[in-house]
Amino acid sequence: MLPPPQRGVSDRLRLFLLLAVCAVIAWLRWAKLDELLWGDPVHWLHETSRVAAGELPYRDYSFQYPPFTAFFFGWMFRIFGATFQTASVLVNFWSFAVVLLCFALTRYLVPPTLRFASCFLLVAVGATSLTNFNLFSYRIYTPALETGAAGAMLSLLGMLRILRRYGSKGANAAMIAAGSAIALLSKPEFALATLCGLALFAFLNGEGWWNLKLMTVSILPAALLYAWLASAVGRQSLMDGISGYGLATFSCPWWPTGIGVFGVASAFGEGLFLCALLSFPWRRDFETALGAIYRKVRILAIPGLLIFLAYVALRNVEAITSSRTLLAKARLILPSFVWTVPVLLPVMWTSIAAFLFLLREAKRKRAGRTAELLLILVVPVSMSARTWFGSTQGVIPDISAACYPFLLILGPYFLWSFLSSASPRVPAVPIVAAIAIGYGLLRIVGGAALLADSGYRRLETAAGAVRISDYLPAIEIYRYVAEHTSPSDYVLDMPYGGGINFAAQRPNPIFDTMLFNMEIPERYQQRDLSAIAMHPPKLIVAPDSPRFGTNYSFGIEGNRACVCPRLVWVPDRPSYDPNYVYPLVDYIASHYRPVLRIGGKVILEPLH
C-alpha cells in the first residue's frame, strides 16, 4: 500500500508546475470556437443560455442530459451575462477542478514522482481532444462530462480518506455528499457510477447505520431536485430528456458482436505485448517474481500482437488497399495506434479484469489496498458498459468519454504497478513517466493547430468577442442576422446549431434543439410544428442541402440498433430512416424562401 497522502514541498512544486501548464493551455484556448454555425459547443452554449432567458429544460426545449449543467451555466449566464467570456470562465473553472481532483486522486495510486506525469497526460489529452472529454475549451460535447467527473472524483476522494482514516470524518462525508449530488445531476453514467460507488463503500466500510445516513444525505438533494423538476415539466418529459429521447435504449453496446469481441481481444493483445516488450530487459527478474503468470504473458505476447495488427488492418482495409502513397497510407493508419481510444482500450479492459478479481478478493479482505482500488475502479468500470462492443457512433469497441479522466490516471498506475512488481532494479517510475510525458507532448504537438492563433479570427458579437475558425461564412451570416432582426425576433439556427442564437442573443421558437442524430418522439415534432406557426422565426439559418441538413437517426447514420439476443458479426439493424422528413422541415419548405446563399448555408425568410 502507498503511504498516506503527503503534502510536502516537492508535491506543492509538482502541483504548481501542473497548474502552470494548465494556465498556459487555458490562455491559448481562451474564447476559441471551432465552428459558429454547427456542432457540439454552439449547441450546448445555446441550450444553457435558454435557462438564462427564463426557459426550463425538458419543458421549453429539449435537453438530453440531467439538469445540473443547464442550471449551473444558465444561472451563471443570468448573473454575469450570456457571453463567450463567461462561458470560458465557467469551462475553465470545471477544467481546473478536474485536474486538481485528479492530482489528489493520484496520491492514492502512484508514487509522488509519478503524480505530475500522470496528470500531465490527462491535461495533454484533454486539451487536444477533438470532441470527447475536453479541457479548457468549449470543444466538448457537453460540459456535463466535466461537472460529472469532478463530482464523482470529489465523492471518491471523500470515501478514500475515510477508509484511510485521513482528515475529519464530517468533512469527508460532506465531500461525498456534495460530489454525489453533482454527479447524480450531471450525466447518467456518473449517476450510475455514484450509486455503485456508494453501495460498494457501504459494503467495504461496514458501519451500517452511519453508511445509511451517508447514502441518504448523498442522494436526497438530487432526488428532491428531480422531484421538483418532474412536477414543473412533467414526469414523462423529464424521463424522455434524461434518457436522450430514446438514445439511451435504442442500442445495446454491452451485447457482444463478432467484430466487438475481436476488438476486445485486440485490446488485450496490445496490452500483453506492451507488457512483454517493456519488461524484456529484466525478464529474469520478472520470471523470478511472477513465475507462471509472467511466462504466460511472454507466450501470449506475439499472438496478442498479431491479433492487434489484424484488427488494425481490418479497420484500415480501404487505406491499405488504396493506390495512395506509402506516406499517405501511414497517415491514415496512424490514428489506429496513437489516438486516445486505441491507447485507452487496454486500460479499460484491464480495469474491468482487475475489478472482477479484486471483487472476489474483497469477500475475505475488505480493507487496505483492495478496498481502495475497488472504489477507484468501480467508477470507470460501471460507466464503461455503454461502449464495450460498440457505441452509437460505431460498431467497434470504444471508450465512453466519461471514463477518460479515470482511465488516463489508471493507465500509468497499472504500468507502474506491473513494472515495479519484479525488482527494485527495474526503473519503473522513469519508464512510466517517460511514456506518459512523451505521449502527452506528442498530443500537444499533434494538436498544435488548436492552441495556435493562426487558424482563428476574432469576431465581435452581441455575446462578446470570440475567435472562430469558420470566420467565412460565419461573419457574413452573423452580420446579416444581426442587421435584419431585433433582439425580440425569433431566429432558427438548424440543425444542431444555436451558435447564431447565442452570438446574436436571439430567441429560438422550437423545442427540438437538435433535428440531427436524434429520433425525437412524434409528440415533440408536432409541438414544434405548432410553435413555428405561432412564433414564426424572422430568419432561418440552415445547410443548403436536402431537408436542410436534418436527419432522423440515433447517432451516426448506419446499422447501430440493438441486435440482442442474436449473435452477429456486426449489427445489421438500421438506426436511421433515410426517407423520414420532419413535419417542421416540410413546413419551412412551404412557408419560407431563400434570401442568401453563402458557404454551403442558406438564410430563409417567410414568404409573406
GROMACS .gro file of C-alpha atoms in nm, residues 99-474:
model
  376
   99VAL     CA    1  -0.720   1.846  -1.284
  100LEU     CA    2  -0.688   1.933  -0.913
  101LEU     CA    3  -0.910   1.642  -0.812
  102CYS     CA    4  -0.715   1.406  -1.037
  103PHE     CA    5  -0.392   1.522  -0.875
  104ALA     CA    6  -0.542   1.447  -0.535
  105LEU     CA    7  -0.661   1.108  -0.657
  106THR     CA    8  -0.316   1.010  -0.788
  107ARG     CA    9  -0.191   1.029  -0.429
  108TYR     CA   10  -0.379   0.704  -0.374
  109LEU     CA   11  -0.242   0.536  -0.687
  110VAL     CA   12   0.118   0.619  -0.778
  111PRO     CA   13   0.440   0.734  -0.608
  112PRO     CA   14   0.487   1.111  -0.568
  113THR     CA   15   0.735   1.122  -0.857
  114LEU     CA   16   0.468   0.995  -1.097
  115ARG     CA   17   0.186   1.230  -0.999
  116PHE     CA   18   0.287   1.513  -1.230
  117ALA     CA   19   0.339   1.278  -1.526
  118SER     CA   20   0.001   1.110  -1.475
  119CYS     CA   21  -0.184   1.441  -1.456
  120PHE     CA   22   0.016   1.594  -1.741
  121LEU     CA   23  -0.109   1.306  -1.956
  122LEU     CA   24  -0.467   1.395  -1.861
  123VAL     CA   25  -0.411   1.764  -1.938
  124ALA     CA   26  -0.244   1.699  -2.273
  125VAL     CA   27  -0.512   1.459  -2.392
  126GLY     CA   28  -0.794   1.679  -2.262
  127ALA     CA   29  -0.650   1.991  -2.425
  128THR     CA   30  -0.620   1.826  -2.768
  129SER     CA   31  -0.927   1.603  -2.773
  130LEU     CA   32  -1.137   1.671  -3.081
  131THR     CA   33  -1.481   1.601  -2.940
  132ASN     CA   34  -1.496   1.373  -2.636
  133PHE     CA   35  -1.352   1.469  -2.297
  134ASN     CA   36  -1.207   1.815  -2.348
  135LEU     CA   37  -1.046   2.055  -2.103
  136PHE     CA   38  -1.001   2.433  -2.111
  137SER     CA   39  -1.218   2.497  -2.417
  138TYR     CA   40  -1.574   2.492  -2.549
  139ARG     CA   41  -1.484   2.186  -2.758
  140ILE     CA   42  -1.669   1.930  -2.552
  141TYR     CA   43  -2.000   1.774  -2.647
  142THR     CA   44  -2.143   1.866  -2.308
  143PRO     CA   45  -1.986   2.029  -2.001
  144ALA     CA   46  -2.173   1.764  -1.801
  145LEU     CA   47  -1.866   1.548  -1.867
  146GLU     CA   48  -1.651   1.787  -1.666
  147THR     CA   49  -1.903   1.853  -1.389
  148GLY     CA   50  -1.983   1.482  -1.358
  149ALA     CA   51  -1.616   1.385  -1.345
  150ALA     CA   52  -1.546   1.650  -1.081
  151GLY     CA   53  -1.842   1.535  -0.872
  152ALA     CA   54  -1.751   1.166  -0.896
  153MET     CA   55  -1.388   1.239  -0.805
  154LEU     CA   56  -1.483   1.458  -0.509
  155SER     CA   57  -1.711   1.185  -0.376
  156LEU     CA   58  -1.446   0.920  -0.439
  157LEU     CA   59  -1.181   1.118  -0.254
  158GLY     CA   60  -1.408   1.152   0.048
  159MET     CA   61  -1.456   0.775   0.055
  160LEU     CA   62  -1.084   0.703   0.021
  161ARG     CA   63  -1.000   0.947   0.300
  162ILE     CA   64  -1.248   0.773   0.531
  163LEU     CA   65  -1.104   0.430   0.451
  164ARG     CA   66  -0.757   0.561   0.540
  165ARG     CA   67  -0.893   0.750   0.841
  166TYR     CA   68  -0.743   1.065   0.700
  167GLY     CA   69  -0.891   1.401   0.799
  168SER     CA   70  -1.222   1.485   0.962
  169LYS     CA   71  -1.496   1.228   0.911
  170GLY     CA   72  -1.756   1.503   0.889
  171ALA     CA   73  -1.559   1.693   0.623
  172ASN     CA   74  -1.509   1.374   0.426
  173ALA     CA   75  -1.880   1.296   0.445
  174ALA     CA   76  -1.952   1.648   0.316
  175MET     CA   77  -1.719   1.581   0.022
  176ILE     CA   78  -1.904   1.259  -0.055
  177ALA     CA   79  -2.246   1.424  -0.032
  178ALA     CA   80  -2.153   1.727  -0.244
  179GLY     CA   81  -1.972   1.523  -0.507
  180SER     CA   82  -2.253   1.270  -0.526
  181ALA     CA   83  -2.515   1.541  -0.576
  182ILE     CA   84  -2.319   1.695  -0.864
  183ALA     CA   85  -2.252   1.358  -1.028
  184LEU     CA   86  -2.613   1.239  -0.992
  185LEU     CA   87  -2.735   1.555  -1.164
  186SER     CA   88  -2.472   1.572  -1.442
  187LYS     CA   89  -2.490   1.267  -1.667
  188PRO     CA   90  -2.649   0.920  -1.642
  189GLU     CA   91  -2.309   0.746  -1.650
  190PHE     CA   92  -2.188   0.943  -1.349
  191ALA     CA   93  -2.517   0.885  -1.170
  192LEU     CA   94  -2.473   0.510  -1.214
  193ALA     CA   95  -2.109   0.526  -1.105
  194THR     CA   96  -2.203   0.728  -0.796
  195LEU     CA   97  -2.471   0.482  -0.688
  196CYS     CA   98  -2.235   0.189  -0.744
  197GLY     CA   99  -1.962   0.370  -0.552
  198LEU     CA  100  -2.188   0.447  -0.257
  199ALA     CA  101  -2.311   0.087  -0.242
  200LEU     CA  102  -1.957  -0.052  -0.262
  201PHE     CA  103  -1.834   0.192   0.002
  202ALA     CA  104  -2.112   0.082   0.238
  203PHE     CA  105  -2.004  -0.279   0.184
  204LEU     CA  106  -1.635  -0.202   0.241
  205ASN     CA  107  -1.675   0.042   0.530
  206GLY     CA  108  -1.901  -0.181   0.735
  207GLU     CA  109  -2.063   0.091   0.952
  208GLY     CA  110  -2.425   0.008   0.876
  209TRP     CA  111  -2.622   0.294   1.036
  210TRP     CA  112  -2.363   0.561   0.952
  211ASN     CA  113  -2.343   0.439   0.591
  212LEU     CA  114  -2.722   0.457   0.562
  213LYS     CA  115  -2.721   0.818   0.680
  214LEU     CA  116  -2.438   0.899   0.439
  215MET     CA  117  -2.625   0.748   0.144
  216THR     CA  118  -2.935   0.945   0.240
  217VAL     CA  119  -2.762   1.284   0.251
  218SER     CA  120  -2.573   1.198  -0.070
  219ILE     CA  121  -2.879   1.103  -0.274
  220LEU     CA  122  -3.155   1.318  -0.121
  221PRO     CA  123  -3.058   1.658  -0.273
  222ALA     CA  124  -3.057   1.518  -0.626
  223ALA     CA  125  -3.378   1.324  -0.560
  224LEU     CA  126  -3.553   1.640  -0.439
  225LEU     CA  127  -3.443   1.838  -0.744
  226TYR     CA  128  -3.560   1.561  -0.976
  227ALA     CA  129  -3.894   1.553  -0.792
  228TRP     CA  130  -3.935   1.929  -0.830
  229LEU     CA  131  -3.845   1.911  -1.198
  230ALA     CA  132  -4.092   1.629  -1.256
  231SER     CA  133  -4.369   1.844  -1.111
  232ALA     CA  134  -4.258   2.151  -1.310
  233VAL     CA  135  -4.202   1.995  -1.653
  234GLY     CA  136  -4.392   1.669  -1.628
  235ARG     CA  137  -4.259   1.328  -1.531
  236GLN     CA  138  -4.264   1.192  -1.886
  237SER     CA  139  -4.087   1.497  -2.029
  238LEU     CA  140  -3.815   1.466  -1.766
  239MET     CA  141  -3.767   1.094  -1.828
  240ASP     CA  142  -3.761   1.148  -2.205
  241GLY     CA  143  -3.487   1.407  -2.171
  242ILE     CA  144  -3.263   1.218  -1.929
  243SER     CA  145  -3.287   0.907  -2.149
  244GLY     CA  146  -3.183   1.108  -2.455
  245TYR     CA  147  -3.531   1.085  -2.611
  246GLY     CA  148  -3.472   0.716  -2.676
  247LEU     CA  149  -3.099   0.731  -2.749
  248ALA     CA  150  -3.011   0.552  -2.423
  249THR     CA  151  -3.205   0.237  -2.509
  250PHE     CA  152  -3.200   0.201  -2.887
  251SER     CA  153  -2.861   0.026  -2.894
  252CYS     CA  154  -2.701  -0.235  -2.670
  253PRO     CA  155  -2.323  -0.183  -2.681
  254TRP     CA  156  -2.289  -0.426  -2.391
  255TRP     CA  157  -2.409  -0.711  -2.618
  256PRO     CA  158  -2.116  -0.893  -2.786
  257THR     CA  159  -2.083  -0.894  -3.164
  258GLY     CA  160  -1.815  -1.068  -3.365
  259ILE     CA  161  -1.624  -0.753  -3.450
  260GLY     CA  162  -1.676  -0.627  -3.096
  261VAL     CA  163  -1.517  -0.937  -2.944
  262PHE     CA  164  -1.237  -0.907  -3.200
  263GLY     CA  165  -1.175  -0.552  -3.079
  264VAL     CA  166  -1.166  -0.661  -2.715
  265ALA     CA  167  -0.919  -0.940  -2.797
  266SER     CA  168  -0.711  -0.681  -2.980
  267ALA     CA  169  -0.704  -0.459  -2.671
  268PHE     CA  170  -0.585  -0.745  -2.451
  269GLY     CA  171  -0.331  -0.846  -2.715
  270GLU     CA  172  -0.196  -0.494  -2.736
  271GLY     CA  173  -0.163  -0.476  -2.358
  272LEU     CA  174   0.012  -0.814  -2.329
  273PHE     CA  175   0.263  -0.726  -2.599
  274LEU     CA  176   0.347  -0.390  -2.440
  275CYS     CA  177   0.398  -0.555  -2.101
  276ALA     CA  178   0.629  -0.817  -2.253
  277LEU     CA  179   0.820  -0.555  -2.452
  278LEU     CA  180   0.876  -0.315  -2.162
  279SER     CA  181   0.975  -0.593  -1.922
  280PHE     CA  182   1.204  -0.777  -2.165
  281PRO     CA  183   1.535  -0.625  -2.042
  282TRP     CA  184   1.454  -0.753  -1.690
  283ARG     CA  185   1.276  -1.073  -1.792
  284ARG     CA  186   1.469  -1.288  -1.544
  285ASP     CA  187   1.362  -1.065  -1.256
  286PHE     CA  188   1.000  -1.087  -1.372
  287GLU     CA  189   1.014  -1.465  -1.406
  288THR     CA  190   1.155  -1.493  -1.056
  289ALA     CA  191   0.894  -1.260  -0.908
  290LEU     CA  192   0.583  -1.358  -1.106
  291GLY     CA  193   0.661  -1.712  -1.216
  292ALA     CA  194   0.398  -1.877  -1.435
  293ILE     CA  195   0.200  -1.556  -1.476
  294TYR     CA  196   0.490  -1.382  -1.648
  295ARG     CA  197   0.566  -1.685  -1.863
  296LYS     CA  198   0.207  -1.673  -1.989
  297VAL     CA  199   0.247  -1.302  -2.066
  298ARG     CA  200   0.555  -1.375  -2.278
  299ILE     CA  201   0.391  -1.669  -2.453
  300LEU     CA  202   0.077  -1.470  -2.538
  301ALA     CA  203   0.261  -1.151  -2.637
  302ILE     CA  204   0.328  -1.242  -3.003
  303PRO     CA  205  -0.020  -1.390  -3.068
  304GLY     CA  206  -0.160  -1.082  -2.897
  305LEU     CA  207   0.040  -0.854  -3.125
  306LEU     CA  208  -0.081  -1.044  -3.432
  307ILE     CA  209  -0.444  -1.012  -3.320
  308PHE     CA  210  -0.395  -0.640  -3.262
  309LEU     CA  211  -0.233  -0.589  -3.604
  310ALA     CA  212  -0.505  -0.794  -3.774
  311TYR     CA  213  -0.769  -0.576  -3.609
  312VAL     CA  214  -0.590  -0.259  -3.719
  313ALA     CA  215  -0.568  -0.399  -4.073
  314LEU     CA  216  -0.939  -0.480  -4.073
  315ARG     CA  217  -1.021  -0.125  -3.969
  316ASN     CA  218  -0.796   0.019  -4.239
  317VAL     CA  219  -0.866  -0.206  -4.537
  318GLU     CA  220  -0.952   0.087  -4.762
  319ALA     CA  221  -0.631   0.274  -4.677
  320ILE     CA  222  -0.412  -0.036  -4.711
  321THR     CA  223  -0.555  -0.145  -5.048
  322SER     CA  224  -0.577   0.204  -5.198
  323SER     CA  225  -0.338   0.347  -5.457
  324ARG     CA  226  -0.220   0.618  -5.217
  325THR     CA  227   0.148   0.672  -5.147
  326LEU     CA  228   0.304   0.489  -4.855
  327LEU     CA  229   0.323   0.812  -4.656
  328ALA     CA  230  -0.045   0.888  -4.720
  329LYS     CA  231  -0.139   0.536  -4.609
  330ALA     CA  232   0.068   0.573  -4.293
  331ARG     CA  233  -0.110   0.898  -4.206
  332LEU     CA  234  -0.448   0.728  -4.238
  333ILE     CA  235  -0.346   0.423  -4.035
  334LEU     CA  236  -0.152   0.606  -3.761
  335PRO     CA  237  -0.465   0.709  -3.562
  336SER     CA  238  -0.541   0.339  -3.506
  337PHE     CA  239  -0.223   0.328  -3.298
  338VAL     CA  240  -0.194   0.666  -3.127
  339TRP     CA  241  -0.540   0.819  -3.087
  340THR     CA  242  -0.697   0.814  -2.744
  341VAL     CA  243  -0.928   0.515  -2.794
  342PRO     CA  244  -0.663   0.259  -2.902
  343VAL     CA  245  -0.438   0.384  -2.622
  344LEU     CA  246  -0.708   0.356  -2.355
  345LEU     CA  247  -0.885   0.035  -2.462
  346PRO     CA  248  -0.623  -0.190  -2.295
  347VAL     CA  249  -0.654   0.025  -1.982
  348MET     CA  250  -1.033  -0.007  -1.979
  349TRP     CA  251  -1.033  -0.385  -2.014
  350THR     CA  252  -0.752  -0.420  -1.761
  351SER     CA  253  -0.965  -0.213  -1.523
  352ILE     CA  254  -1.261  -0.446  -1.576
  353ALA     CA  255  -1.048  -0.758  -1.522
  354ALA     CA  256  -0.881  -0.609  -1.213
  355PHE     CA  257  -1.215  -0.503  -1.068
  356LEU     CA  258  -1.362  -0.852  -1.104
  357PHE     CA  259  -1.052  -1.009  -0.948
  358LEU     CA  260  -1.047  -0.764  -0.655
  359LEU     CA  261  -1.421  -0.802  -0.600
  360ARG     CA  262  -1.364  -1.171  -0.539
  361GLU     CA  263  -1.079  -1.087  -0.303
  362ALA     CA  264  -1.300  -0.840  -0.114
  363LYS     CA  265  -1.517  -1.125   0.012
  364ARG     CA  266  -1.240  -1.214   0.253
  365LYS     CA  267  -1.048  -0.887   0.272
  366ARG     CA  268  -1.246  -0.564   0.278
  367ALA     CA  269  -0.973  -0.327   0.395
  368GLY     CA  270  -0.643  -0.191   0.273
  369ARG     CA  271  -0.529  -0.166  -0.087
  370THR     CA  272  -0.800  -0.399  -0.216
  371ALA     CA  273  -1.077  -0.174  -0.086
  372GLU     CA  274  -0.915   0.143  -0.223
  373LEU     CA  275  -0.859   0.002  -0.569
  374LEU     CA  276  -1.211  -0.137  -0.583
  375LEU     CA  277  -1.355   0.205  -0.506
  376ILE     CA  278  -1.140   0.375  -0.768
  377LEU     CA  279  -1.211   0.111  -1.033
  378VAL     CA  280  -1.586   0.093  -0.979
  379VAL     CA  281  -1.629   0.439  -1.132
  380PRO     CA  282  -1.486   0.376  -1.482
  381VAL     CA  283  -1.593   0.011  -1.485
  382SER     CA  284  -1.958   0.092  -1.417
  383MET     CA  285  -1.954   0.363  -1.686
  384SER     CA  286  -1.774   0.155  -1.948
  385ALA     CA  287  -2.063  -0.077  -2.040
  386ARG     CA  288  -2.205   0.171  -2.290
  387THR     CA  289  -1.904   0.115  -2.519
  388TRP     CA  290  -1.787  -0.242  -2.454
  389PHE     CA  291  -1.855  -0.378  -2.803
  390GLY     CA  292  -1.972  -0.067  -2.990
  391SER     CA  293  -2.148   0.265  -2.947
  392THR     CA  294  -2.398   0.498  -3.111
  393GLN     CA  295  -2.107   0.628  -3.320
  394GLY     CA  296  -1.963   0.297  -3.439
  395VAL     CA  297  -1.978  -0.082  -3.435
  396ILE     CA  298  -1.640  -0.141  -3.270
  397PRO     CA  299  -1.533  -0.116  -2.904
  398ASP     CA  300  -1.497   0.241  -2.788
  399ILE     CA  301  -1.426   0.444  -2.475
  400SER     CA  302  -1.706   0.634  -2.307
  401ALA     CA  303  -1.598   0.998  -2.280
  402ALA     CA  304  -1.698   0.992  -1.913
  403CYS     CA  305  -1.425   0.734  -1.847
  404TYR     CA  306  -1.139   0.937  -1.997
  405PRO     CA  307  -1.003   1.114  -1.686
  406PHE     CA  308  -1.016   0.799  -1.475
  407LEU     CA  309  -0.851   0.575  -1.735
  408LEU     CA  310  -0.584   0.835  -1.809
  409ILE     CA  311  -0.460   0.819  -1.450
  410LEU     CA  312  -0.519   0.444  -1.417
  411GLY     CA  313  -0.302   0.371  -1.722
  412PRO     CA  314   0.020   0.496  -1.557
  413TYR     CA  315  -0.082   0.321  -1.235
  414PHE     CA  316  -0.127  -0.020  -1.400
  415LEU     CA  317   0.201   0.010  -1.589
  416TRP     CA  318   0.394   0.123  -1.282
  417SER     CA  319   0.234  -0.149  -1.071
  418PHE     CA  320   0.340  -0.415  -1.322
  419LEU     CA  321   0.695  -0.290  -1.375
  420SER     CA  322   0.763  -0.234  -1.005
  421SER     CA  323   0.639  -0.581  -0.909
  422ALA     CA  324   0.955  -0.762  -1.020
  423SER     CA  325   1.256  -0.595  -0.864
  424PRO     CA  326   1.383  -0.259  -0.739
  425ARG     CA  327   1.633  -0.281  -1.025
  426VAL     CA  328   1.354  -0.211  -1.274
  427PRO     CA  329   1.332   0.170  -1.328
  428ALA     CA  330   0.952   0.163  -1.321
  429VAL     CA  331   0.897   0.530  -1.239
  430PRO     CA  332   1.129   0.671  -1.510
  431ILE     CA  333   0.982   0.438  -1.773
  432VAL     CA  334   0.621   0.525  -1.693
  433ALA     CA  335   0.697   0.895  -1.658
  434ALA     CA  336   0.876   0.897  -1.994
  435ILE     CA  337   0.585   0.723  -2.165
  436ALA     CA  338   0.319   0.946  -2.008
  437ILE     CA  339   0.503   1.273  -2.069
  438GLY     CA  340   0.622   1.162  -2.413
  439TYR     CA  341   0.273   1.073  -2.529
  440GLY     CA  342   0.140   1.395  -2.376
  441LEU     CA  343   0.397   1.602  -2.566
  442LEU     CA  344   0.314   1.411  -2.884
  443ARG     CA  345  -0.051   1.503  -2.836
  444ILE     CA  346   0.032   1.869  -2.782
  445VAL     CA  347   0.249   1.878  -3.095
  446GLY     CA  348  -0.020   1.698  -3.294
  447GLY     CA  349  -0.288   1.935  -3.163
  448ALA     CA  350  -0.080   2.250  -3.207
  449ALA     CA  351  -0.337   2.391  -3.450
  450LEU     CA  352  -0.590   2.400  -3.166
  451LEU     CA  353  -0.351   2.601  -2.949
  452ALA     CA  354  -0.218   2.837  -3.217
  453ASP     CA  355  -0.398   3.156  -3.321
  454SER     CA  356  -0.328   3.123  -3.692
  455GLY     CA  357  -0.642   2.926  -3.770
  456TYR     CA  358  -0.878   3.160  -3.581
  457ARG     CA  359  -1.010   3.510  -3.642
  458ARG     CA  360  -1.177   3.745  -3.397
  459LEU     CA  361  -1.549   3.807  -3.430
  460GLU     CA  362  -1.730   4.074  -3.229
  461THR     CA  363  -2.083   3.970  -3.137
  462ALA     CA  364  -2.366   4.070  -2.907
  463ALA     CA  365  -2.234   3.793  -2.678
  464GLY     CA  366  -1.885   3.942  -2.675
  465ALA     CA  367  -1.570   3.864  -2.869
  466VAL     CA  368  -1.490   3.512  -2.983
  467ARG     CA  369  -1.222   3.363  -3.205
  468ILE     CA  370  -1.363   3.127  -3.467
  469SER     CA  371  -1.212   2.905  -3.736
  470ASP     CA  372  -1.511   2.926  -3.973
  471TYR     CA  373  -1.483   3.305  -3.999
  472LEU     CA  374  -1.607   3.281  -4.355
  473PRO     CA  375  -1.902   3.239  -4.394
  474ALA     CA  376  -1.985   3.282  -4.022
   0.00000   0.00000   0.00000
